[in-house]
CSV table of C-alpha atoms in Angstrom, one decimal:
chain,number,residue,atom,x,y,z
N,1,UNK,CA,-21.3,-37.7,-12.1
N,2,UNK,CA,-21.5,-36.7,-8.5
N,3,UNK,CA,-24.9,-36.7,-6.7
N,4,UNK,CA,-26.5,-34.1,-4.5
N,5,UNK,CA,-29.6,-35.2,-2.7
N,6,UNK,CA,-32.2,-32.9,-1.1
N,7,UNK,CA,-34.8,-33.9,1.4
N,8,UNK,CA,-37.7,-33.5,1.4
N,9,UNK,CA,-38.8,-33.1,-2.2
N,10,UNK,CA,-41.9,-31.2,-1.0
N,11,UNK,CA,-43.3,-30.1,2.2
N,12,UNK,CA,-46.5,-28.3,3.3
N,13,UNK,CA,-46.4,-26.5,6.6
N,14,UNK,CA,-48.6,-24.2,8.6
N,15,UNK,CA,-47.8,-20.5,8.9
N,16,UNK,CA,-45.6,-19.8,11.9
N,17,UNK,CA,-43.9,-23.2,12.0
N,18,UNK,CA,-40.3,-24.0,11.0
N,19,UNK,CA,-39.2,-26.3,8.2
N,20,UNK,CA,-35.8,-27.9,7.8
N,21,UNK,CA,-34.4,-28.9,4.4
N,22,UNK,CA,-31.4,-31.1,4.1
N,23,UNK,CA,-28.8,-31.1,1.3
N,24,UNK,CA,-26.3,-34.0,1.1
N,25,UNK,CA,-23.4,-34.6,-1.2
N,26,UNK,CA,-23.6,-38.4,-1.6
N,27,UNK,CA,-20.3,-39.4,-3.0
N,28,UNK,CA,-18.0,-36.4,-2.5
N,29,UNK,CA,-17.1,-33.9,0.2
N,30,UNK,CA,-18.2,-30.3,-0.1
N,31,UNK,CA,-16.7,-27.6,2.0
N,32,UNK,CA,-19.0,-25.2,0.3
N,33,UNK,CA,-22.6,-25.6,-0.6
N,34,UNK,CA,-25.0,-23.0,-2.0
N,35,UNK,CA,-28.7,-22.4,-1.4
N,36,UNK,CA,-31.0,-20.9,-4.0
N,37,UNK,CA,-34.7,-20.0,-4.1
N,38,UNK,CA,-36.9,-20.0,-7.2
N,39,UNK,CA,-40.3,-18.4,-7.4
N,40,UNK,CA,-42.8,-19.6,-10.1
N,41,UNK,CA,-41.8,-18.6,-13.6
N,42,UNK,CA,-38.6,-16.9,-12.3
N,43,UNK,CA,-35.0,-17.8,-12.3
N,44,UNK,CA,-32.9,-19.2,-9.4
N,45,UNK,CA,-31.8,-16.6,-6.9
N,46,UNK,CA,-28.7,-17.3,-4.8
N,47,UNK,CA,-29.7,-17.0,-1.1
N,48,UNK,CA,-26.5,-17.9,0.7
N,49,UNK,CA,-23.2,-19.7,0.7
N,50,UNK,CA,-22.9,-22.5,3.3
N,51,UNK,CA,-19.4,-23.1,4.6
N,52,UNK,CA,-18.5,-26.2,6.5
N,53,UNK,CA,-17.5,-25.3,10.1
N,54,UNK,CA,-18.2,-21.6,9.8
N,55,UNK,CA,-21.0,-19.2,9.4
N,56,UNK,CA,-22.9,-18.9,6.2
N,57,UNK,CA,-22.6,-15.9,3.9
N,58,UNK,CA,-26.0,-14.4,3.0
N,59,UNK,CA,-26.8,-12.5,-0.2
N,60,UNK,CA,-28.1,-9.0,0.2
N,61,UNK,CA,-31.8,-8.9,1.2
N,62,UNK,CA,-31.8,-12.5,2.6
N,63,UNK,CA,-32.7,-12.5,6.4
N,64,UNK,CA,-30.1,-14.7,8.1
N,65,UNK,CA,-32.3,-15.0,11.2
N,66,UNK,CA,-35.2,-16.4,9.1
N,67,UNK,CA,-33.1,-18.7,6.9
N,68,UNK,CA,-30.8,-20.6,9.3
N,69,UNK,CA,-28.0,-22.5,7.6
N,70,UNK,CA,-25.9,-25.2,9.3
N,71,UNK,CA,-23.1,-27.0,7.5
N,72,UNK,CA,-21.9,-29.3,10.3
N,73,UNK,CA,-20.1,-31.8,8.1
N,74,UNK,CA,-18.5,-32.1,4.7
N,75,UNK,CA,-21.5,-33.8,3.2
N,76,UNK,CA,-24.5,-32.1,4.8
N,77,UNK,CA,-25.9,-28.6,4.9
N,78,UNK,CA,-29.3,-27.8,6.2
N,79,UNK,CA,-31.6,-24.8,5.6
N,80,UNK,CA,-34.2,-24.1,8.2
N,81,UNK,CA,-37.0,-21.7,7.3
N,82,UNK,CA,-38.1,-20.3,10.6
N,83,UNK,CA,-41.6,-19.0,11.4
N,84,UNK,CA,-42.6,-19.6,7.8
N,85,UNK,CA,-45.2,-17.5,6.1
N,86,UNK,CA,-47.1,-17.9,2.8
N,87,UNK,CA,-44.6,-15.6,1.1
N,88,UNK,CA,-41.9,-18.0,1.8
N,89,UNK,CA,-43.6,-20.6,-0.4
N,90,UNK,CA,-41.0,-21.3,-3.1
N,91,UNK,CA,-38.8,-23.9,-4.7
N,92,UNK,CA,-35.5,-24.2,-2.7
N,93,UNK,CA,-32.5,-25.8,-4.3
N,94,UNK,CA,-29.0,-26.5,-3.0
N,95,UNK,CA,-25.8,-27.2,-4.9
N,96,UNK,CA,-22.3,-28.3,-4.3
N,97,UNK,CA,-19.3,-27.9,-6.6
N,98,UNK,CA,-16.8,-30.6,-7.6
N,99,UNK,CA,-14.1,-30.0,-10.1
N,100,UNK,CA,-15.6,-26.9,-11.7
N,101,UNK,CA,-19.0,-28.4,-12.0
N,102,UNK,CA,-21.9,-27.5,-9.8
N,103,UNK,CA,-24.3,-30.4,-8.9
N,104,UNK,CA,-27.8,-29.5,-7.8
N,105,UNK,CA,-30.2,-31.2,-5.6
N,106,UNK,CA,-33.6,-32.0,-7.0
N,107,UNK,CA,-35.2,-29.1,-5.1
N,108,UNK,CA,-37.7,-28.8,-2.3
N,109,UNK,CA,-41.1,-27.4,-3.0
N,110,UNK,CA,-42.2,-25.5,0.2
N,111,UNK,CA,-45.8,-24.5,0.5
N,112,UNK,CA,-46.9,-22.5,3.6
N,113,UNK,CA,-50.6,-22.5,4.3
S,1,UNK,CA,-20.5,-10.3,-11.8
S,2,UNK,CA,-20.4,-10.1,-15.5
S,3,UNK,CA,-23.8,-10.3,-17.1
S,4,UNK,CA,-25.1,-12.6,-19.9
S,5,UNK,CA,-27.8,-12.0,-22.4
S,6,UNK,CA,-29.9,-14.8,-24.0
S,7,UNK,CA,-33.0,-14.9,-26.1
S,8,UNK,CA,-36.1,-15.5,-24.0
S,9,UNK,CA,-37.2,-18.5,-26.0
S,10,UNK,CA,-36.3,-20.6,-29.0
S,11,UNK,CA,-38.1,-23.4,-30.9
S,12,UNK,CA,-36.6,-26.4,-32.7
S,13,UNK,CA,-37.9,-29.4,-34.4
S,14,UNK,CA,-37.0,-32.8,-33.1
S,15,UNK,CA,-33.8,-34.3,-34.4
S,16,UNK,CA,-32.5,-31.0,-35.8
S,17,UNK,CA,-29.5,-29.2,-34.4
S,18,UNK,CA,-30.1,-26.3,-32.0
S,19,UNK,CA,-27.8,-23.3,-31.5
S,20,UNK,CA,-28.4,-21.4,-28.3
S,21,UNK,CA,-26.6,-18.0,-28.3
S,22,UNK,CA,-25.3,-16.2,-25.3
S,23,UNK,CA,-23.7,-12.7,-25.2
S,24,UNK,CA,-21.3,-11.8,-22.4
S,25,UNK,CA,-19.5,-8.7,-23.6
S,26,UNK,CA,-18.1,-7.8,-20.2
S,27,UNK,CA,-16.5,-11.2,-19.5
S,28,UNK,CA,-13.2,-11.0,-17.7
S,29,UNK,CA,-10.2,-13.2,-18.3
S,30,UNK,CA,-10.9,-15.4,-15.3
S,31,UNK,CA,-14.6,-16.0,-16.0
S,32,UNK,CA,-15.6,-19.5,-17.0
S,33,UNK,CA,-18.6,-19.9,-19.3
S,34,UNK,CA,-21.1,-22.4,-17.9
S,35,UNK,CA,-24.3,-23.8,-19.3
S,36,UNK,CA,-26.9,-25.5,-17.2
S,37,UNK,CA,-30.4,-26.5,-18.0
S,38,UNK,CA,-33.5,-26.9,-15.9
S,39,UNK,CA,-36.5,-29.1,-16.6
S,40,UNK,CA,-39.8,-28.1,-14.8
S,41,UNK,CA,-39.8,-28.7,-11.1
S,42,UNK,CA,-36.3,-30.0,-11.1
S,43,UNK,CA,-32.9,-28.7,-10.0
S,44,UNK,CA,-30.6,-27.4,-12.8
S,45,UNK,CA,-28.4,-29.9,-14.6
S,46,UNK,CA,-24.9,-29.3,-15.8
S,47,UNK,CA,-24.5,-29.2,-19.5
S,48,UNK,CA,-21.0,-28.0,-20.3
S,49,UNK,CA,-18.5,-25.3,-19.5
S,50,UNK,CA,-15.4,-23.8,-21.0
S,51,UNK,CA,-12.8,-21.0,-20.7
S,52,UNK,CA,-11.3,-20.2,-24.1
S,53,UNK,CA,-11.4,-23.3,-26.4
S,54,UNK,CA,-14.4,-25.0,-27.9
S,55,UNK,CA,-15.6,-27.9,-25.8
S,56,UNK,CA,-17.4,-31.1,-26.6
S,57,UNK,CA,-19.1,-33.7,-24.4
S,58,UNK,CA,-21.8,-36.3,-24.7
S,59,UNK,CA,-24.5,-33.8,-24.2
S,60,UNK,CA,-23.5,-30.8,-26.3
S,61,UNK,CA,-20.8,-28.6,-27.8
S,62,UNK,CA,-19.8,-25.2,-26.7
S,63,UNK,CA,-18.4,-22.8,-29.2
S,64,UNK,CA,-16.6,-19.8,-27.8
S,65,UNK,CA,-15.9,-16.7,-29.8
S,66,UNK,CA,-12.3,-15.8,-30.2
S,67,UNK,CA,-12.8,-12.5,-28.2
S,68,UNK,CA,-14.9,-14.5,-25.6
S,69,UNK,CA,-17.7,-12.0,-25.8
S,70,UNK,CA,-20.2,-14.5,-26.9
S,71,UNK,CA,-20.7,-18.3,-27.0
S,72,UNK,CA,-23.1,-20.8,-28.5
S,73,UNK,CA,-24.4,-24.0,-27.0
S,74,UNK,CA,-25.0,-26.6,-29.7
S,75,UNK,CA,-27.3,-29.5,-29.3
S,76,UNK,CA,-26.5,-31.7,-32.3
S,77,UNK,CA,-29.9,-33.5,-32.5
S,78,UNK,CA,-32.7,-32.1,-30.3
S,79,UNK,CA,-35.0,-34.5,-28.6
S,80,UNK,CA,-38.2,-33.9,-26.8
S,81,UNK,CA,-36.3,-34.4,-23.5
S,82,UNK,CA,-34.1,-31.5,-24.4
S,83,UNK,CA,-37.0,-29.1,-23.8
S,84,UNK,CA,-35.9,-27.0,-20.9
S,85,UNK,CA,-34.7,-23.6,-19.8
S,86,UNK,CA,-31.0,-23.2,-20.7
S,87,UNK,CA,-28.9,-20.9,-18.6
S,88,UNK,CA,-25.6,-19.4,-19.7
S,89,UNK,CA,-23.6,-18.3,-16.6
S,90,UNK,CA,-20.2,-16.7,-16.0
S,91,UNK,CA,-18.4,-17.8,-12.9
S,92,UNK,CA,-15.0,-17.2,-11.5
S,93,UNK,CA,-13.0,-19.9,-9.7
S,94,UNK,CA,-12.5,-17.7,-6.6
S,95,UNK,CA,-16.3,-17.4,-6.1
S,96,UNK,CA,-16.4,-21.1,-5.3
S,97,UNK,CA,-18.7,-21.4,-8.3
S,98,UNK,CA,-21.6,-19.6,-6.8
S,99,UNK,CA,-23.8,-19.1,-9.9
S,100,UNK,CA,-25.9,-16.1,-10.7
S,101,UNK,CA,-28.7,-17.3,-12.9
S,102,UNK,CA,-30.2,-15.0,-15.5
S,103,UNK,CA,-33.6,-15.6,-17.1
S,104,UNK,CA,-32.2,-18.2,-19.6
S,105,UNK,CA,-33.6,-19.4,-22.9
S,106,UNK,CA,-36.7,-21.6,-22.8
S,107,UNK,CA,-36.2,-24.2,-25.5
S,108,UNK,CA,-39.3,-25.7,-27.1
S,109,UNK,CA,-38.8,-28.9,-29.1
S,110,UNK,CA,-41.6,-30.0,-31.3
S,111,UNK,CA,-42.0,-33.4,-32.8
């Protein structure tokens, strides 16, 4: 099956700094990618839809100025958590769809200290 | 989006079949039924999906009720590696397959 790769797998950053997470579709092109967030013992929550060459669409309650999404090519979307705070600590997961099947990255564990 | 209802948890013995139910009484005609599973600290993994007819693949089978208001994921022989949270999700093609995850069913497999 298709592969979606996320980098890094985990990151620890200081409060107030920014962190960039990359999501790549390795063997297919994805005009649309999705970003999710998952807190401990909770389900995945859709944060935003990343569209190649245009602005991302954010779900209600997600701050677009805090979670910057860039989808500059058909194989790469990036999520930047700006001015991170401890409450942003979470598991961030991206996905891309190919032929009715969503392929997920392995996730990025963000810890803000 | 139409909602799905799943049991919070289920338990199975290794090498026995497992039937994971999902209710989706408000499903619309264009909703696909997707199943994904998630192991701890990993991204979700596709299991199977269908629209109206029952589906089989190497991982599982999906049995869809005739009125489409419920479905059952069938793992024919559970292994310890099948222990995961299983999500039943409805998705429409025009949503680009953005998935709204519910709480899923936590499957425990005991040796």
